[in-house]
Amino acid sequence: MLLNLVAVSLVSTAPNVIAHGHVNESAAVIRYDTIHHPVIGKQGMVSSQRMLSSQIGADILSKGGNAVDAAVATGIALAVTLPRAGNLGGGGFMLVHLADKQKTIAIDYREMAPSAADRDMFLDSKGNVDNQKARFSHASSGVPGTVAGLAHALEKYGTMSWKEVVEPSIKLAEEGILVSYDLSENLKSRHAWLTANPATAAAFYKANKVPYEAGEVLVQPDLAKTLKRLAKHGPKEFYHGKTAELIAQEMRKQGGLITMEDLANYKVAEREVVTTTYRGYEVVSMPPTSSGGVHVAQMLNILEHHPVKQQGFGSAKNLHLLSETMKLAYADRSKYLGDPDHFDVPVDGLTSKAYAKALSQAISLSKATPSSEINPGNPAPYESPDTTHFSVMDKFG
């Protein structure tokens, strides 16, 4: 079973279970531009942005768990080790490949809009977008899907209990993690915003709102309490229990929209994957509500019509082609992508080889086209009539 979160593939092989993290926590001051090297493992592999999280996933594989068990444990651990992206209060996407059935499942657990949300909620009195409200207020929070999505995957495709995959992260939150260089810099760069809220100031800064330095220890007692509740009472606790009550209470106090009813009504969706081919390789990716899968497929389809290899990786011609291709895809993304439960997304048209050929002919290889001059295409004629990343592979393929 190969499982991949947020639609990016990792394929490796090796003599034992390997945990591969982007940054070594025992040397937390090392930056991202460290030496990369091949990693091999016969029983399985876990790759994430934090070694501690990857190790938790690898330990699950060593205990006999499958790729889904390890991925869920890794995802929960990232909520502790990678606060800027790992989460319990966000959402995500998951691709699960079932080797025995040669089938790939897309699990959509993206955040949902609260029931009180409306189209104009982020417009000011003059009809202009209020960026502060849209990006940094409690009103911009969607109903979280991470816990429900991970629980759904574990129950349907995993082999271990919810408690077994949650418990390793409790110790991490209670005993603390070494602050990495990037976490330290991230907290410094967002100091004014995060310290404006007493809760986040207490959670991520030292006394008097002093930022942590790389190599210091960050303990997260409140997160540990939440994880303990989830381990004891199960994932439904997040949507119906004390955690849900705490979320709704915070929203009421700070002008957010999420209610207990919104949390109770959250649903995970399984969807059909997006597929294409690229120079003989099959590409399988996440469908909407993620925009990544559709437009990665679209961009690959466009690039097939150009001599990418001959241009040379990183050459001026190659970078020009990539940027022009991305401009076309992102113009379509802005116009056509949305929630398929509420919006007709022309996936077949956008990922059509014929449509990509038409778009490829609009690319000038001799000059850059200003983004302001690029309009969305029309994928309708090509329609059939009838978006934190980690990867896990187990020994079952």
XYZ file of C-alpha atoms in Angstrom:
397
model
C 0.000 0.000 0.000
C 1.389 3.376 -1.003
C -0.152 6.341 0.720
C 0.550 9.903 -0.187
C -0.794 13.043 1.418
C -1.444 16.087 -0.693
C -0.633 14.344 -3.920
C 3.132 14.097 -4.202
C 4.815 10.721 -4.741
C 7.840 9.182 -3.029
C 9.105 5.762 -4.089
C 12.036 4.098 -2.259
C 13.186 0.619 -1.233
C 15.409 -0.865 1.860
C 16.688 -3.382 4.601
C 14.554 -1.986 7.356
C 12.042 0.691 8.110
C 13.495 4.114 7.427
C 12.417 7.472 8.781
C 13.478 10.332 6.575
C 13.061 13.878 7.856
C 14.018 17.090 6.114
C 15.739 18.476 9.211
C 17.518 16.431 11.881
C 16.003 17.414 15.236
C 19.206 16.510 17.088
C 20.898 19.285 15.122
C 18.006 21.688 15.009
C 20.078 24.718 14.066
C 20.871 23.182 10.670
C 19.092 24.996 7.868
C 17.111 23.439 5.040
C 20.020 23.637 2.622
C 21.692 20.588 4.172
C 23.262 17.734 2.228
C 20.703 15.415 0.658
C 21.437 11.736 0.231
C 19.578 8.611 -0.928
C 17.697 6.654 1.728
C 16.870 2.964 1.283
C 14.589 0.638 3.272
C 13.018 -2.754 2.419
C 10.199 -2.797 4.953
C 8.881 0.690 4.282
C 9.669 4.364 4.415
C 8.306 7.572 5.894
C 9.324 10.983 4.599
C 8.228 14.234 6.239
C 9.647 17.624 7.148
C 10.529 16.555 10.694
C 12.642 13.558 11.686
C 10.716 13.059 14.951
C 7.447 12.787 13.037
C 8.966 10.461 10.461
C 10.375 8.285 13.254
C 6.925 7.922 14.802
C 5.570 6.760 11.455
C 8.496 4.368 10.963
C 7.927 2.932 14.447
C 4.317 2.229 13.496
C 5.491 0.318 10.423
C 7.971 -1.633 12.575
C 5.104 -2.684 14.838
C 3.243 -4.175 11.882
C 1.127 -1.217 10.868
C 0.481 -0.434 7.238
C 1.121 2.786 5.310
C -2.149 4.387 6.397
C -1.473 3.648 10.079
C 1.975 5.239 9.723
C 0.701 8.219 7.754
C -1.985 9.040 10.316
C 0.550 8.803 13.149
C 2.981 10.990 11.185
C 0.295 13.553 10.429
C -0.691 13.857 14.080
C 2.969 14.138 15.101
C 3.496 16.989 12.634
C 0.898 18.977 14.579
C 3.471 18.921 17.393
C 6.753 19.180 15.494
C 5.808 21.546 12.668
C 3.351 24.118 14.101
C 3.427 26.342 11.027
C 1.956 23.640 8.798
C 1.164 20.456 10.740
C -2.200 20.764 12.407
C -5.274 19.410 14.106
C -7.302 22.523 13.273
C -6.835 22.634 9.517
C -7.579 20.297 6.643
C -5.936 18.295 3.897
C -6.031 15.701 1.152
C -4.885 12.106 0.983
C -4.220 9.643 -1.806
C -4.226 5.966 -0.834
C -3.035 3.403 -3.366
C -4.378 -0.110 -2.753
C -1.762 -2.372 -4.320
C -3.902 -5.513 -4.188
C -6.708 -3.802 -6.108
C -4.490 -1.523 -8.208
C -6.784 1.316 -7.227
C -6.088 4.790 -5.844
C -8.500 6.500 -3.444
C -8.730 10.283 -2.989
C -9.821 11.424 0.482
C -10.880 15.066 0.757
C -10.835 16.512 4.269
C -10.404 20.145 3.383
C -11.838 22.760 5.738
C -15.474 23.671 5.084
C -17.136 27.068 5.301
C -19.189 27.615 8.473
C -22.949 27.738 7.940
C -23.004 31.483 8.721
C -20.479 32.314 5.979
C -21.655 34.336 2.998
C -20.238 35.564 -0.277
C -19.609 39.161 0.802
C -18.308 38.545 4.337
C -14.807 39.821 3.543
C -15.875 42.993 1.713
C -15.729 46.415 3.331
C -18.414 49.113 3.045
C -17.032 50.128 -0.360
C -17.095 46.604 -1.736
C -13.333 46.108 -1.540
C -11.697 43.006 -0.050
C -10.702 43.455 3.603
C -7.430 41.495 3.525
C -6.930 41.734 7.277
C -10.303 40.124 7.949
C -9.971 37.632 5.123
C -6.521 36.384 6.163
C -5.965 37.018 9.856
C -9.304 37.087 11.664
C -11.223 34.305 13.394
C -13.902 34.828 10.738
C -11.502 33.444 8.115
C -11.274 30.061 9.871
C -12.946 27.120 8.192
C -14.423 24.101 9.950
C -11.387 21.803 10.520
C -11.207 18.508 8.684
C -7.812 17.064 9.660
C -8.949 14.911 12.587
C -11.980 13.603 10.698
C -9.950 12.890 7.571
C -7.160 11.023 9.345
C -9.724 9.073 11.367
C -11.654 8.172 8.210
C -8.505 6.862 6.515
C -7.472 4.881 9.595
C -10.874 3.295 10.102
C -11.376 2.342 6.464
C -7.851 1.523 5.264
C -5.679 1.181 8.383
C -5.151 -1.741 10.756
C -4.338 -0.103 14.107
C -6.488 1.658 16.686
C -6.879 5.421 16.924
C -5.309 5.374 20.387
C -2.214 3.551 19.106
C -1.479 6.179 16.460
C -2.229 9.224 18.669
C -0.342 8.278 21.843
C 3.246 8.710 20.501
C 2.584 12.410 19.847
C 1.388 13.065 23.401
C 4.890 12.432 24.716
C 6.354 14.818 22.134
C 4.006 17.618 23.192
C 4.546 16.986 26.924
C 8.337 16.628 26.896
C 8.943 19.221 24.200
C 10.699 19.445 20.863
C 13.953 21.139 19.913
C 13.128 24.362 18.097
C 14.550 24.182 14.584
C 16.091 27.118 12.769
C 13.125 27.568 10.467
C 10.591 27.399 13.322
C 12.552 30.014 15.254
C 12.704 32.317 12.235
C 9.035 31.697 11.468
C 7.936 32.673 14.979
C 10.094 35.800 14.837
C 8.705 36.888 11.481
C 5.114 36.470 12.705
C 5.731 37.844 16.200
C 3.341 40.815 16.010
C 0.492 38.760 14.612
C 0.836 35.708 16.879
C 1.459 37.617 20.114
C -1.653 39.750 19.574
C -3.639 36.716 20.741
C -2.892 35.731 24.382
C -3.383 32.032 23.632
C -0.888 31.847 20.776
C 1.538 34.106 22.645
C 1.491 31.659 25.566
C 1.739 28.606 23.306
C 4.629 29.649 21.056
C 6.659 32.270 22.969
C 8.559 32.442 26.235
C 7.753 34.821 29.092
C 7.175 38.416 27.996
C 6.551 37.204 24.438
C 10.241 36.485 23.813
C 10.769 34.225 20.755
C 12.437 30.827 21.066
C 15.903 30.453 19.585
C 17.001 27.442 17.538
C 18.057 24.602 19.823
C 15.778 25.584 22.720
C 12.943 23.325 23.871
C 9.300 24.109 23.107
C 6.781 22.348 25.363
C 3.103 22.362 24.323
C 0.983 21.356 27.360
C -2.362 22.485 25.923
C -1.798 20.473 22.762
C -0.844 17.478 24.911
C -4.171 17.805 26.765
C -6.061 17.892 23.481
C -4.218 14.825 22.198
C -4.969 12.994 25.449
C -8.681 13.734 25.046
C -8.569 12.485 21.472
C -6.682 9.327 22.453
C -9.124 8.587 25.269
C -12.431 9.469 23.645
C -11.698 9.012 19.947
C -11.801 11.409 16.987
C -15.457 12.304 17.548
C -14.332 14.166 20.680
C -12.892 16.867 18.423
C -16.291 17.490 16.835
C -18.707 16.738 19.677
C -16.769 16.882 22.974
C -14.813 19.353 25.067
C -12.459 20.259 22.221
C -15.438 21.245 20.082
C -16.805 23.322 22.955
C -13.465 25.110 23.342
C -13.318 25.884 19.619
C -16.879 27.233 19.529
C -16.247 29.283 22.671
C -13.126 30.869 21.165
C -15.036 31.679 17.989
C -17.827 33.415 19.902
C -15.313 35.505 21.869
C -13.233 36.548 18.860
C -15.834 37.100 16.144
C -15.448 33.758 14.398
C -18.287 31.869 12.728
C -17.690 28.203 13.626
C -20.361 26.736 15.895
C -20.844 23.393 17.635
C -23.345 22.540 14.921
C -20.801 23.271 12.185
C -18.287 20.953 13.856
C -20.867 18.203 14.335
C -21.893 18.423 10.671
C -18.397 18.107 9.175
C -18.148 15.327 6.580
C -15.185 13.701 4.822
C -15.538 12.965 1.101
C -13.979 10.290 -1.098
C -13.569 11.427 -4.703
C -12.374 10.164 -8.091
C -8.679 10.823 -8.674
C -7.333 13.018 -11.466
C -5.177 11.107 -13.949
C -3.063 11.973 -16.952
C 0.057 10.671 -18.678
C 3.403 12.403 -19.185
C 5.828 10.998 -21.727
C 4.801 7.419 -20.978
C 4.298 7.773 -17.230
C 0.892 7.637 -15.572
C 0.268 10.521 -13.175
C -2.390 10.162 -10.459
C -3.277 13.147 -8.325
C -5.872 14.811 -6.108
C -9.141 16.106 -7.589
C -10.999 19.255 -6.487
C -11.497 20.665 -3.897
C -7.722 20.613 -4.345
C -6.599 22.652 -7.327
C -3.142 21.082 -7.397
C -3.990 17.822 -9.135
C -5.970 19.349 -11.972
C -3.413 21.993 -12.800
C -0.334 19.810 -12.366
C -1.960 17.536 -14.950
C -2.771 20.524 -17.147
C 0.784 21.872 -16.960
C 2.315 18.470 -17.738
C 0.005 18.134 -20.729
C 1.160 21.538 -22.014
C 4.843 20.741 -21.428
C 4.571 17.542 -23.489
C 4.438 19.751 -26.566
C 7.823 21.356 -25.843
C 11.427 20.007 -25.759
C 11.806 20.259 -21.989
C 14.748 17.835 -21.728
C 16.656 19.412 -24.587
C 16.365 22.851 -22.994
C 18.330 21.674 -19.961
C 17.138 21.779 -16.372
C 17.325 25.285 -14.913
C 18.307 26.931 -18.185
C 16.854 30.316 -19.136
C 14.736 28.701 -21.855
C 13.501 26.031 -19.456
C 12.554 28.512 -16.737
C 10.804 30.713 -19.285
C 8.740 27.784 -20.558
C 7.786 26.718 -17.034
C 6.709 30.224 -16.033
C 4.621 30.712 -19.180
C 2.973 27.316 -18.652
C 2.180 28.146 -15.031
C 0.644 31.484 -16.015
C -1.800 29.731 -18.326
C -2.734 27.119 -15.736
C -3.176 29.651 -12.943
C -5.426 31.817 -15.108
C -7.709 28.808 -15.495
C -7.385 27.972 -11.812
C -8.665 31.406 -10.821
C -11.746 31.072 -13.025
C -12.748 27.428 -12.975
C -11.662 25.766 -9.714
C -14.023 25.461 -6.753
C -15.767 22.978 -4.494
C -17.315 20.312 -6.749
C -20.147 19.880 -4.246
C -21.282 23.430 -5.029
C -19.651 24.298 -8.346
C -19.354 22.594 -11.720
C -15.591 22.164 -12.191
C -14.688 21.234 -15.806
C -12.025 18.697 -14.807
C -12.160 16.685 -18.029
C -11.755 19.806 -20.134
C -8.961 21.290 -18.049
C -6.981 18.037 -18.160
C -7.733 17.297 -21.816
C -4.723 16.635 -24.057
C -6.400 18.541 -26.894
C -7.019 21.585 -24.694
C -3.393 21.499 -23.533
C -2.220 21.406 -27.153
C -4.272 24.507 -27.913
C -2.837 26.296 -24.885
C 0.729 25.261 -25.726
C 0.444 27.021 -29.064
C -0.200 30.306 -27.234
C 3.228 30.211 -25.568
C 5.922 32.421 -27.049
C 9.379 30.923 -26.546
C 11.060 34.251 -27.301
C 9.314 36.663 -24.945
C 7.490 36.730 -21.618
C 3.779 37.436 -21.590
C 2.599 39.801 -18.837
C 0.183 38.055 -16.488
C -2.289 40.899 -17.035
C -2.555 39.862 -20.676
C -3.321 36.202 -19.965
C -7.000 35.351 -19.796
C -8.557 32.016 -18.826
C -9.048 29.619 -21.692
C -12.268 27.828 -22.574
C -12.121 24.153 -21.574
C -15.845 23.589 -22.208
C -15.465 22.161 -25.739
C -13.072 19.557 -24.343
C -15.450 18.379 -21.606
C -16.916 14.913 -21.826
C -20.686 15.037 -22.342
C -21.407 12.363 -19.884
C -4.038 20.973 -2.663
C 2.088 20.111 5.046
C 3.215 17.013 2.518
C 4.353 13.597 3.657
C 4.585 10.203 2.060
C 4.593 6.637 3.343
C 5.167 3.277 1.665
C 4.886 -0.081 3.380
C 6.283 -3.512 2.500
C 3.059 -4.489 0.750
C 3.702 -2.096 -2.134
